[in-house]
Coordinates of C-alpha atoms and ligand atoms in Angstrom, one line a residue:
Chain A
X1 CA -23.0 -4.3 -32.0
X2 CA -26.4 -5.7 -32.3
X3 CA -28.4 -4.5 -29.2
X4 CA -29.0 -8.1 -27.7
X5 CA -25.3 -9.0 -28.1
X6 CA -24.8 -5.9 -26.3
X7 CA -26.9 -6.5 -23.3
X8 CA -25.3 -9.8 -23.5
X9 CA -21.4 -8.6 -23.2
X10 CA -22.6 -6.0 -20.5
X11 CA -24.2 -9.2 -18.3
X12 CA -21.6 -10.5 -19.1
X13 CA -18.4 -8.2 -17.7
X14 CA -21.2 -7.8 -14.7
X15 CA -21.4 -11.3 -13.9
X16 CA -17.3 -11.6 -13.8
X17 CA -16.6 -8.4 -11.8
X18 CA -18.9 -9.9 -9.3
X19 CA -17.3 -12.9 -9.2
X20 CA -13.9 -11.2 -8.3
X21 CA -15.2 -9.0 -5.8
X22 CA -15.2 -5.9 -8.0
X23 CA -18.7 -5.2 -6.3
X24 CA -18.8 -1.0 -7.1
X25 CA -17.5 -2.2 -11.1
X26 CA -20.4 -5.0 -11.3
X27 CA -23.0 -2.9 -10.0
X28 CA -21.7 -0.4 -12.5
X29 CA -22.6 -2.8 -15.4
X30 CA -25.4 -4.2 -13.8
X31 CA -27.2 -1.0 -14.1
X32 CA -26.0 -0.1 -17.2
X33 CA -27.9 -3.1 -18.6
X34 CA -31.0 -1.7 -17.6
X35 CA -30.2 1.3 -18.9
X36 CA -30.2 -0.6 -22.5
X37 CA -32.9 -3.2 -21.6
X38 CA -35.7 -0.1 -21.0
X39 CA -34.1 2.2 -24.1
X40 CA -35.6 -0.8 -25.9
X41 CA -39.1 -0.7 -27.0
X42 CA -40.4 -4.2 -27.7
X43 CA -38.1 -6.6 -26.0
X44 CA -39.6 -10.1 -25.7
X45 CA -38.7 -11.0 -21.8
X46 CA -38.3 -7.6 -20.8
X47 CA -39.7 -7.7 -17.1
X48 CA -38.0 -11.0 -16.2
X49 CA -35.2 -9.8 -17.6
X50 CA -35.3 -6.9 -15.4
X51 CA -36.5 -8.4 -12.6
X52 CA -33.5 -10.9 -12.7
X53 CA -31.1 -8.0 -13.1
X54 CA -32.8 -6.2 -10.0
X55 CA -32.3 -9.1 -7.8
X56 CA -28.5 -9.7 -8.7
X57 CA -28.0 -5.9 -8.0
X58 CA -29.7 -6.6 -4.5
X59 CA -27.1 -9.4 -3.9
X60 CA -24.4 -7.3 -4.6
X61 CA -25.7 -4.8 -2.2
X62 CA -25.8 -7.0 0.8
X63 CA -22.0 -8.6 -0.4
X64 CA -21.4 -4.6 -0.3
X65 CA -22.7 -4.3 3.2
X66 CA -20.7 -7.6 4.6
X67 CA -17.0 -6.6 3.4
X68 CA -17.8 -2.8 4.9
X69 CA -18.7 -4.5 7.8
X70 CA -15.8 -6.9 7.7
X71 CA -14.4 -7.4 11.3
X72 CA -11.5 -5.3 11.2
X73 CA -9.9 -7.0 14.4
X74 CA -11.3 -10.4 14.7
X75 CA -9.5 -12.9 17.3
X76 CA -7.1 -14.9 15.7
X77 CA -5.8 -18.9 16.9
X78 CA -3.1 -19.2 18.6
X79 CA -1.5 -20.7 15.6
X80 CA -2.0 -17.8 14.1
X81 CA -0.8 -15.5 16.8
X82 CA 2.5 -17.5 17.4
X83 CA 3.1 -17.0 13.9
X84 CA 2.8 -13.3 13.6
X85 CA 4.7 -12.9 16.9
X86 CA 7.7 -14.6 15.3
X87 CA 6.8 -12.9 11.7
X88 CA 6.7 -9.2 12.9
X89 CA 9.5 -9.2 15.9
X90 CA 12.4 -7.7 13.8
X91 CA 15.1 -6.9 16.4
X92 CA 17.6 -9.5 15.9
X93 CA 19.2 -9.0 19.7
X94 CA 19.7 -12.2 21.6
X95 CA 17.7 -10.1 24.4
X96 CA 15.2 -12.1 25.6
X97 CA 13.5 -10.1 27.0
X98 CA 13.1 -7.6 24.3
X99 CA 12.1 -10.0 21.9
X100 CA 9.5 -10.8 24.2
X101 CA 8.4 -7.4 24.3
X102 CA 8.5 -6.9 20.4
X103 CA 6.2 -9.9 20.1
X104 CA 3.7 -8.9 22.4
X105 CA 3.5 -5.7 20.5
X106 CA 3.5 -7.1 17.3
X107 CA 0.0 -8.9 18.6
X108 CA -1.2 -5.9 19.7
X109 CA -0.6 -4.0 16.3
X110 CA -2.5 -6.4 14.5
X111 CA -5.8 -6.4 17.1
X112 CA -4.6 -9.1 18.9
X113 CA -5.2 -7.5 22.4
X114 CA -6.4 -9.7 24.6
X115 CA -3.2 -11.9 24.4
X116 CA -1.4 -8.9 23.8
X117 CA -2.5 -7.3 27.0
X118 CA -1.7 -10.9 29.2
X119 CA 2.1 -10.9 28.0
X120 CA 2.5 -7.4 28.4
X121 CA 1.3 -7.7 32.2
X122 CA 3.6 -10.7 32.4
X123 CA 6.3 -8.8 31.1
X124 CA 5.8 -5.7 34.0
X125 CA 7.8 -8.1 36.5
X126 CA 10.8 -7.6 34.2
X127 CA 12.8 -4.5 35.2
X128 CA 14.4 -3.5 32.4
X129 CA 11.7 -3.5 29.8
X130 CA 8.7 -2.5 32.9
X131 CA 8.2 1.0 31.4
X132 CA 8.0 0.1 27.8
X133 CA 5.3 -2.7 28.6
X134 CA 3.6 -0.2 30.8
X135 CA 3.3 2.3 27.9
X136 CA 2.0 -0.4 25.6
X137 CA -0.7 -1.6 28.2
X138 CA -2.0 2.0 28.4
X139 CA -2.0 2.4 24.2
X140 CA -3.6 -1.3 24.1
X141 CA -6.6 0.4 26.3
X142 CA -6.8 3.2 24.2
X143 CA -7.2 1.3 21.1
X144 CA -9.3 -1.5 22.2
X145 CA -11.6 -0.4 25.2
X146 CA -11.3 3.3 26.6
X147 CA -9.2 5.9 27.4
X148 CA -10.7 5.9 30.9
X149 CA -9.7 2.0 30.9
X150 CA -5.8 3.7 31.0
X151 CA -6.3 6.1 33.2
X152 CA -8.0 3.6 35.6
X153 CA -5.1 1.1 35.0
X154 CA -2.6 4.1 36.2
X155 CA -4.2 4.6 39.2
X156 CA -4.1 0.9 39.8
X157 CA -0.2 1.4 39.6
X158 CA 0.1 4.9 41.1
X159 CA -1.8 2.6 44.2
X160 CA 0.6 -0.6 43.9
X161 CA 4.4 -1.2 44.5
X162 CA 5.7 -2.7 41.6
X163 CA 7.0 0.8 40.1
X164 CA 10.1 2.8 40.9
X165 CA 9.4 6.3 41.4
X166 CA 11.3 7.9 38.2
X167 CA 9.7 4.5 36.1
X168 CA 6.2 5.5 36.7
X169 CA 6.7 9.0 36.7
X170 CA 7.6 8.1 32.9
X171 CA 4.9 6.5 32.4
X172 CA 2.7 9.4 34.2
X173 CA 4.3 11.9 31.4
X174 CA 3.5 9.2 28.6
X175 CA 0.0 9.0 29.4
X176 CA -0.3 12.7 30.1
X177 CA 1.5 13.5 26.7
X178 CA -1.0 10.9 24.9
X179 CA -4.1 12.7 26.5
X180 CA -3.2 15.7 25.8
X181 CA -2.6 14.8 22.1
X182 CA -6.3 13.8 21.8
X183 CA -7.2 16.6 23.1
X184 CA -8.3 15.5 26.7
X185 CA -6.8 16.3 30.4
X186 CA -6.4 14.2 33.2
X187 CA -5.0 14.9 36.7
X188 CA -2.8 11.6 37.5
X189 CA -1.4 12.0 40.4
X190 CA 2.9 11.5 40.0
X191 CA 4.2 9.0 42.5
X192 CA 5.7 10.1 46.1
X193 CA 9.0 11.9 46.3
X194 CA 8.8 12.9 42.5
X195 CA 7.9 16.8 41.7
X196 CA 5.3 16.7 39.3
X197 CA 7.1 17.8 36.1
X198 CA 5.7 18.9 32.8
X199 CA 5.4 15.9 31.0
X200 CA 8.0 15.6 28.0
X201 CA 7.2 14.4 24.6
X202 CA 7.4 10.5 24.2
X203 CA 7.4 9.2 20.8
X204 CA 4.9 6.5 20.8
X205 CA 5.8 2.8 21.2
X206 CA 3.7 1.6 19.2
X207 CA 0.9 2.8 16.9
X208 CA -2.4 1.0 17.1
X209 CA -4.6 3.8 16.1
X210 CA -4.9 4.1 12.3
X211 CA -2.9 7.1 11.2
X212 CA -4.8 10.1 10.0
X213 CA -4.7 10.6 6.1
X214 CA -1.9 12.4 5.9
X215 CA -2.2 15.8 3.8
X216 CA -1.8 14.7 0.6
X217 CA 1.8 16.1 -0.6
X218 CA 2.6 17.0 -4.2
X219 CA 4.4 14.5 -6.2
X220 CA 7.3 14.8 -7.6
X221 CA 6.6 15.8 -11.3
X222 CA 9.5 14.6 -13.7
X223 CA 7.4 16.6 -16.7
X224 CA 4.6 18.3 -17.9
X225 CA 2.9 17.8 -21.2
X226 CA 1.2 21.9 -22.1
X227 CA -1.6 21.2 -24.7
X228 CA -1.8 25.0 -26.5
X229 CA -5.0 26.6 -27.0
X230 CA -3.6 29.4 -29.2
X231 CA -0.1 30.2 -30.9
X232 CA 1.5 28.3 -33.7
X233 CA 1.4 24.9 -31.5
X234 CA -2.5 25.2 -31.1
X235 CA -3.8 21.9 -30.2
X236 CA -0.2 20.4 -29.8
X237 CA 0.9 19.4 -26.8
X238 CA 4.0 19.8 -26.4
X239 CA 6.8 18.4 -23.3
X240 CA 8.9 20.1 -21.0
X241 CA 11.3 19.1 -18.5
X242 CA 11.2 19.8 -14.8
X243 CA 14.1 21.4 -13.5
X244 CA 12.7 22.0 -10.1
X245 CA 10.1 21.7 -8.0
X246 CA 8.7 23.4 -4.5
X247 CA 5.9 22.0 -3.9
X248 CA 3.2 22.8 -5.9
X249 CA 5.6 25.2 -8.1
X250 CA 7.0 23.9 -11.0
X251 CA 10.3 25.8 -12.5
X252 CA 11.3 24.6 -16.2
X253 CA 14.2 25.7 -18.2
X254 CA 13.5 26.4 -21.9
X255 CA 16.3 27.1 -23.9
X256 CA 16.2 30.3 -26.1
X257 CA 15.9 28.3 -29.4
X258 CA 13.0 27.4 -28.4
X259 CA 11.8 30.5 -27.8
X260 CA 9.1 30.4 -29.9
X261 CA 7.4 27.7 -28.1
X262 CA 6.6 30.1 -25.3
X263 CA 5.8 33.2 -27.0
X264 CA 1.8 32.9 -26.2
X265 CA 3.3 32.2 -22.5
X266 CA 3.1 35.0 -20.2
X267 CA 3.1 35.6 -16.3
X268 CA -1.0 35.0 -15.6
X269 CA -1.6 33.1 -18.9
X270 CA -3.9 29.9 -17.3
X271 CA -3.0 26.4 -18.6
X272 CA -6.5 24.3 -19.1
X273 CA -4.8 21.6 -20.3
X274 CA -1.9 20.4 -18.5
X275 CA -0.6 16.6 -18.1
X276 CA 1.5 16.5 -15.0
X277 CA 4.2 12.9 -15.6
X278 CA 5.4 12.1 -12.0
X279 CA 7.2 8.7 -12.0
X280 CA 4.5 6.8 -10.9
X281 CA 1.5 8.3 -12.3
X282 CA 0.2 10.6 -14.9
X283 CA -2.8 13.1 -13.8
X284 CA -4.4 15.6 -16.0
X285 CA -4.7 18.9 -14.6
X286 CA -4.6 22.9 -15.0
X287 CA -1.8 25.3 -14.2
X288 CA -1.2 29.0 -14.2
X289 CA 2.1 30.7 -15.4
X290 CA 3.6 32.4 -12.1
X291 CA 6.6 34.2 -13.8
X292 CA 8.3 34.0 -16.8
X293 CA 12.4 35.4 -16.6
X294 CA 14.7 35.4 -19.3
X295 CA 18.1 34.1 -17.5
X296 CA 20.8 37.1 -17.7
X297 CA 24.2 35.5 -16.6
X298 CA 25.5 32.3 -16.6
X299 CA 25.8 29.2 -19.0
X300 CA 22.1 29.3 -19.5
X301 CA 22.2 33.0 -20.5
X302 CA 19.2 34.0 -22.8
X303 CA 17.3 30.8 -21.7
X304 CA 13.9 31.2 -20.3
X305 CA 13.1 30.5 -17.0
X306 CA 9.3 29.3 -16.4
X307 CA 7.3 28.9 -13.2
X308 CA 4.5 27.0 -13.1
X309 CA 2.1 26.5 -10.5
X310 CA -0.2 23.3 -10.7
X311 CA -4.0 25.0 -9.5
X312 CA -5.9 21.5 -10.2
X313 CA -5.7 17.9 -11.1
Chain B
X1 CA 15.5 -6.7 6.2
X2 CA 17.1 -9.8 5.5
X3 CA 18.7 -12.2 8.3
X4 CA 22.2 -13.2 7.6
X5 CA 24.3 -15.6 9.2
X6 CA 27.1 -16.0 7.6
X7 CA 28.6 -18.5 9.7
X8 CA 25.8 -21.2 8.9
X9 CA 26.0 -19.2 5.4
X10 CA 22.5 -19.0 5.3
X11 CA 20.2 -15.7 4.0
X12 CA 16.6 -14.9 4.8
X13 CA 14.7 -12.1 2.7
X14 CA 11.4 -11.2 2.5
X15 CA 9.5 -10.4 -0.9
X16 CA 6.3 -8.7 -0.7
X17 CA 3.4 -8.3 -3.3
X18 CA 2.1 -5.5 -3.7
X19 CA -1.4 -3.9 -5.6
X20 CA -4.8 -2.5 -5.5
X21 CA -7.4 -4.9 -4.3
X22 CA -8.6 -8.2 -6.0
X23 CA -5.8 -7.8 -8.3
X24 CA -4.7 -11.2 -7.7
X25 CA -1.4 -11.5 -5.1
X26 CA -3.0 -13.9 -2.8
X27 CA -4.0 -15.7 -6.4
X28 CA -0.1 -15.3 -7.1
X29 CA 1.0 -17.1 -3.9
X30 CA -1.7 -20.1 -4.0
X31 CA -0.5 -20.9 -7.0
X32 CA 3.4 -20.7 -6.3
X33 CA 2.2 -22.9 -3.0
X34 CA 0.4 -25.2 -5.6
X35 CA 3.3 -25.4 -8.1
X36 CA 6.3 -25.3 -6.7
X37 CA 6.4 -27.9 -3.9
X38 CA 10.2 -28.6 -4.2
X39 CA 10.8 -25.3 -3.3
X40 CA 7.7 -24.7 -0.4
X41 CA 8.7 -24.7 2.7
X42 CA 6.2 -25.1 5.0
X43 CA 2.0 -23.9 5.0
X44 CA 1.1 -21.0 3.5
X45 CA -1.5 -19.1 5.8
X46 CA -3.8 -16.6 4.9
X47 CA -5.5 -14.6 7.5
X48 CA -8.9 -13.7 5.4
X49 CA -12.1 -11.5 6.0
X50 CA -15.6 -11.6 3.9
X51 CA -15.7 -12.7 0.4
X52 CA -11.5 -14.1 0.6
X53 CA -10.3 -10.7 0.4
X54 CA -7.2 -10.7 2.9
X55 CA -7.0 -8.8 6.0
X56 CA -3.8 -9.0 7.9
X57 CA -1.4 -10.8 4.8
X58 CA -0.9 -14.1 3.0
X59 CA 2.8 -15.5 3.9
X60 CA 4.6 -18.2 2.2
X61 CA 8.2 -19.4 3.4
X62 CA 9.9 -21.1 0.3
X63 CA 13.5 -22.0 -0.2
X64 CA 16.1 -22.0 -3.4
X65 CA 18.5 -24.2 -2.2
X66 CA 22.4 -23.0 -2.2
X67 CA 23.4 -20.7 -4.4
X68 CA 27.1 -19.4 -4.5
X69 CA 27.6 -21.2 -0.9
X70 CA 25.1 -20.0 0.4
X71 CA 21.6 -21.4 1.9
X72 CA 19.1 -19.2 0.2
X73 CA 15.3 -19.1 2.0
X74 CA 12.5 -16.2 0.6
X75 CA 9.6 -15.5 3.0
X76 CA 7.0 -14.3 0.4
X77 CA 4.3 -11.9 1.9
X78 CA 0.6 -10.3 0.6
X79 CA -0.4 -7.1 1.7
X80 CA -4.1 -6.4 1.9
X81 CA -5.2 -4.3 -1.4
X82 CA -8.5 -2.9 0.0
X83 CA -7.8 0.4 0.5
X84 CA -9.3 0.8 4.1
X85 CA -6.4 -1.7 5.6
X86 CA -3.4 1.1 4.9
X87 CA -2.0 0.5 8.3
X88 CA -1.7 -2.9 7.8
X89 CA 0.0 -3.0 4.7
X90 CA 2.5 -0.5 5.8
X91 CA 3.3 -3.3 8.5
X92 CA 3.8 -5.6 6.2
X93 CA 6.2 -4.3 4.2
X94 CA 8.2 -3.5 7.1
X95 CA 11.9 -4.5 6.1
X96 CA 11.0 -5.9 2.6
X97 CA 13.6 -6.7 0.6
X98 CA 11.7 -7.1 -2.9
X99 CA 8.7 -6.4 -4.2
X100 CA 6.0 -7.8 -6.7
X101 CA 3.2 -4.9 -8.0
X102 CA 0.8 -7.0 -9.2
X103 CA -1.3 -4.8 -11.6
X104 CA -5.1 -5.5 -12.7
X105 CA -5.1 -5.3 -16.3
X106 CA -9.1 -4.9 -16.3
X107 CA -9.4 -1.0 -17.9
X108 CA -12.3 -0.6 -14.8
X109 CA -9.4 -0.9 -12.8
X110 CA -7.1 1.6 -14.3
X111 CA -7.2 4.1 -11.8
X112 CA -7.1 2.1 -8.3
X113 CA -3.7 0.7 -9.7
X114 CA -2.0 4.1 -10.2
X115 CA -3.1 5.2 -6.4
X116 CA -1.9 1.8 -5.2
X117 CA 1.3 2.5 -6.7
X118 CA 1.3 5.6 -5.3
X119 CA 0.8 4.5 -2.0
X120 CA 3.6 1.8 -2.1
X121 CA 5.7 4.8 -3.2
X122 CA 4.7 6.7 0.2
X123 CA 5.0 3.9 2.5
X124 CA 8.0 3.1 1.3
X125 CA 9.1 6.3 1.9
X126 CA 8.6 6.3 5.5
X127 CA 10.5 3.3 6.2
X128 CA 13.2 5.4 4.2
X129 CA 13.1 3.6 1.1
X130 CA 13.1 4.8 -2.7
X131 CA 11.1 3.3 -5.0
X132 CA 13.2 4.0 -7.6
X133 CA 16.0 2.0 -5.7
X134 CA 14.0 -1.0 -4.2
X135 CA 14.2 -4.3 -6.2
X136 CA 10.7 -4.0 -7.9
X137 CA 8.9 -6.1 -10.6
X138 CA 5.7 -5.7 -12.7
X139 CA 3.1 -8.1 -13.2
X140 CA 0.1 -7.0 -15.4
X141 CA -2.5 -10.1 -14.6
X142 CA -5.7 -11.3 -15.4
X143 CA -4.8 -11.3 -19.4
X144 CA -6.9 -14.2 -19.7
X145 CA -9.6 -12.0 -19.7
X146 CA -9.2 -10.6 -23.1
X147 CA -10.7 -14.1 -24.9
X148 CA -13.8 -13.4 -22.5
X149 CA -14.2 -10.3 -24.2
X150 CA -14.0 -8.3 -21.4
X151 CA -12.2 -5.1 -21.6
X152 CA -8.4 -4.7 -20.4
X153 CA -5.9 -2.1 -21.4
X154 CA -3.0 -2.7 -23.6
X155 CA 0.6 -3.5 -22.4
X156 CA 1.5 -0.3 -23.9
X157 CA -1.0 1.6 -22.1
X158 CA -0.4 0.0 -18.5
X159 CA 3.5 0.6 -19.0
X160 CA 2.8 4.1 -19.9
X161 CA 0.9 4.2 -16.6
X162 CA 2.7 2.3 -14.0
X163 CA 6.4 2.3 -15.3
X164 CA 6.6 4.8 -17.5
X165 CA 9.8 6.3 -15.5
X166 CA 10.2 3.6 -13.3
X167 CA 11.6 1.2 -16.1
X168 CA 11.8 -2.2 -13.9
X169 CA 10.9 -5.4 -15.5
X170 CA 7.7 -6.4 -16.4
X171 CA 5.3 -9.5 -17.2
X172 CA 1.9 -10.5 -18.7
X173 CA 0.2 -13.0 -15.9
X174 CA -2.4 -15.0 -15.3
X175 CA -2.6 -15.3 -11.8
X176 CA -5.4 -17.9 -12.0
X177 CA -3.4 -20.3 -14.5
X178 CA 0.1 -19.7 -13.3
X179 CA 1.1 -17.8 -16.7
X180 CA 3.8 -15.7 -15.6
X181 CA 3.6 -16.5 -12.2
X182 CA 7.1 -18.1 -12.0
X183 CA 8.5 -15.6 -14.6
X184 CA 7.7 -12.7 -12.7
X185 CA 9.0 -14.0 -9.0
X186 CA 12.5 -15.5 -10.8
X187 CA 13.0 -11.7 -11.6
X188 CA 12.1 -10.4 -8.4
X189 CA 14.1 -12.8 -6.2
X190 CA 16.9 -12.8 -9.1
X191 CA 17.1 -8.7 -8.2
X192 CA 16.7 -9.0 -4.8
X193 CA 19.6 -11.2 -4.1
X194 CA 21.7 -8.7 -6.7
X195 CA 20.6 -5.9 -4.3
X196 CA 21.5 -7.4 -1.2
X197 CA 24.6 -8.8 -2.6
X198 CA 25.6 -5.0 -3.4
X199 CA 24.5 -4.0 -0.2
X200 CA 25.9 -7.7 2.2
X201 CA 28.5 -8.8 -0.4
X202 CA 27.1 -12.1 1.0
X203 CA 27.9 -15.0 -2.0
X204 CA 31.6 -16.2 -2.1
Ligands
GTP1 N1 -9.6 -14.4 -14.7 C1 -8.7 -14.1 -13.8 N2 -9.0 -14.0 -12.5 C2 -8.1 -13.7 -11.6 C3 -6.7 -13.7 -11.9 N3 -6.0 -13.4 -10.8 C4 -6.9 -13.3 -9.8 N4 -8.2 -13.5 -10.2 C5 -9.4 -13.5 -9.5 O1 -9.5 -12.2 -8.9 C6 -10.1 -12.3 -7.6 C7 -9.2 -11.7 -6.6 O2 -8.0 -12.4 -6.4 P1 -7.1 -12.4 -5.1 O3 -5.9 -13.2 -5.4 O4 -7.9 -12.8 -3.9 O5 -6.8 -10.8 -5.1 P2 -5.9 -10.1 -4.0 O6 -5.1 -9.1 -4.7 O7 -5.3 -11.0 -3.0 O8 -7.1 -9.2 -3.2 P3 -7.0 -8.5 -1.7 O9 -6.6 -9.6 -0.8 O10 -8.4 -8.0 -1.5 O11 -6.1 -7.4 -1.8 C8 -10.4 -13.8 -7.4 O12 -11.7 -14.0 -7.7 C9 -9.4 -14.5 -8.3 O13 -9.9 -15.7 -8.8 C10 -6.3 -13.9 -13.3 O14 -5.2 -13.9 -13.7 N5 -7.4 -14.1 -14.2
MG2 MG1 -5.3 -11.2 -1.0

């Protein structure tokens, strides 16, 4: 392509990745035009040309800043808030009061705590659902002001009369059990007449907290593609079947006419070249042979048995 | 999780679309609200952040009338693709009963699709869900972008990416003119109310 057409096309795919959003993609091609426009010796307009470029990358940058900065709780209308009350509140009982509670926690998962907080209080004077708003008043403080906010609100209770003993000494051991989880003790006091027992594991009402990234867990690989760097196949990659997989360990099958295909393959041998297939996505990646077993009984007699464990991707 | 009541013989499901960021759902649903006014059923709201990019979920109630007795109503949803709202989006497809992947066809967008994928597999998973079992359609937009020069992959590379073993329907879109907008949801819904009639036995 002729070098100004090329600087053209690169503008370009610039100008429309900015113009969906694609800010990282557009800044990519952004300074990849400079890259050409100074590899170019005599360019007529050069330093405009530049100098334009350098102030479109500066845009981007502050676009950059602004949806990083994006307010990841903003208040939302009522309007809105009605409608994601009614949206998110799944249990289909006729209980009125339940479904009352399931929309007020629906607000508060998505940040809407303020309102959240007000029909959760509301909802305190109702018996039979008093502990379960209690719980999600405290994890509404924890997400949106302070952990010292719930602590403070317990002692308001612990002080007041609108809890049964055994109701806030459930609460006491949900609190206690959150604390602990995040690493912090507090001494609350358990109401009078109730032995101050070791707080039992509550699963959590609700979960406002983003989760922590979960440890990334190994796929489930379908089949590998081995591209041979030696043997009769070199070059070739060739596909194989997962029988089984524990985590990380893939076991393949290989029947004995095959035989040959494995020959170069030994317990050690390091696979540099390895295309894991997992049904929804295909990774590149290295492996190492773990074992290799010829099968002595059974219908598969004489077949090979392969383990393979995946070291990178 | 659909709503059933089979004494007013009506049904209520949810479809959700699904993708990486900026590939085009809310585009999707603005143009279904646009198009298909017979079948809208009320406002479609959008709760936004900077720049349009959604932050909670587009939602769209539409209705398609009776079919086999029954009063048929879809609530169609958006997730939020940017990859820092994860909570949200497993929210959101709490109790879906179909799903959309909207895929970016652009090649500098090859990668965020696979892990987007990926992470509608995993939520999935913890609402106890396979993916491999969940009425699921493909749509590879922005294919309009190929006269502008600007470089997509092929429908043979994409399928070899996303749906390689997955083997559910599929469709070239253009989000921003509608092509294969309505294609690609008549599938969905069409395989949705299969599902649940497997699962409810709900039409007469
Ligand atoms: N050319 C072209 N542009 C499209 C198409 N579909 C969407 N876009 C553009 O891509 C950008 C992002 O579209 P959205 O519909 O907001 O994307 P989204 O998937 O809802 O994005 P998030 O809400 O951030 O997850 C917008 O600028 C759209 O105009 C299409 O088919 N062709
Ligand atoms: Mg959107």
């Amino acid at each position: 392509m002729d070098i100004k057409q090329q600087i053209k096309a690169t503008l370009q795919e610039a100008e429309i990745y900015r113009s969906q959003g694609l800010i990282t993609e557009a800044h990519a091609r952004y300074q990849n035009a400079v890259k050409i426009i100074n590899s170019i010796e005599n360019l007529k307009n050069k330093d405009s040309l530049l100098k334009a470029i350098t102030e479109k990358i500066k845009a981007l940058n502050i676009t950059q800043e602004k949806v990083d900065k994006g307010p990841t709780t903003p208040e939302l209308s009522k309007k809105a808030q009605d409608l994601i009350k009614n949206l998110f509140t799944f249990s289909d009982s006729k209980d009125e009061e339940t479904a009352a509670l399931e929309g007020a926690v629906a607000l508060a998962k998505f940040g809407q705590f303020d309102r959240a907080l007000k029909e959760l209080n509301g909802l305190l004077a109702k018996d039979a659902i008093r502990v379960e708003a209690a719980k999600n008043i405290l994890r509404c403080y924890m997400a949106s002001t302070s952990t010292d906010e719930a602590i403070n609100q317990y002692h308001q209770w612990h002080s007041g009369d609108l809890f049964q003993p055994q109701q806030l000494e459930t609460v006491r051991g949900y609190l206690v059990d959150i604390l602990q989880k995040r690493g912090l003790e507090a001494n609350l006091p358990s109401p009078l007449g109730m032995a101050a027992k070791a707080a039992k594991t509550v699963e959590p009402v609700i979960d406002i907290d983003a989760p922590a990234e979960t440890e990334e867990e190994f796929l489930d690989i379908t089949s590998i593609g081995i591209t041979f760097d030696k043997g009769p196949r070199k070059g070739k990659m060739v596909e194989f079947d997962v029988n089984f997989q524990s985590g990380n360990t893939l076991s393949l099958i290989i029947s004995k006419k095959d035989n040959d295909l494995i020959d170069g393959l030994e317990a050690g041998t390091k696979l540099k070249e390895v295309q894991f297939f997992s049904p929804i996505a295909i990774f590149n990646g290295a492996g190492v042979v773990v074992s290799k077993t010829q099968i002595k009984t059974g219908p598969k007699q004489g077949d090979f048995c392969l383990d393979i464990r995946i070291v990178s991707t | 999780m659909a709503i059933f009541n089979l004494k007013k013989r009506e049904i209520e499901c949810k479809v959700v679309y699904y993708g990486p960021g900026r590939c085009g759902k809310t585009t999707n649903l603005e143009y279904i609200f646009s198009s298909y006014k017979k079948q809208v059923k009320g406002e479609m709201v959008s709760i936004n952040t900077e720049g349009d990019r959604t932050l909670f979920f587009d939602f769209l109630p539409i209705g398609l009338g009776q079919i086999k007795g029954c009063d048929v109503r879809v609530q169609l949803y958006t997730v939020p693709g940017q990859v820092k709202y994860s909570s949200t989006r497993k929210l959101v497809l709490r109790g879906v009963d179909g799903i959309v992947f909207v895929a970016d066809s652009l090649e500098v967008r090859r990668e965020k699709n696979m892990l987007s994928l990926k992470d509608l597999q995993a939520n999935l998973k913890e609402y106890g869900k396979s993916i491999f079992k969940v009425p699921l359609v493909m749509q590879y937009n922005k294919r309009d972008l190929a006269e502008q020069g600007i470089p997509l992959m092929s429908i043979e590379q994409m399928e070899k990416d996303l749906n390689r073993q997955l083997k559910v329907p599929s469709f070239q879109g253009s989000a921003v003119s509608g092509e294969g907008v309505g294609a690609t949801l008549k599938e969905c819904l069409k395989l949705t109310l299969q599902s649940l009639q497997r699962e409810f036995k709900w039409a007469q």
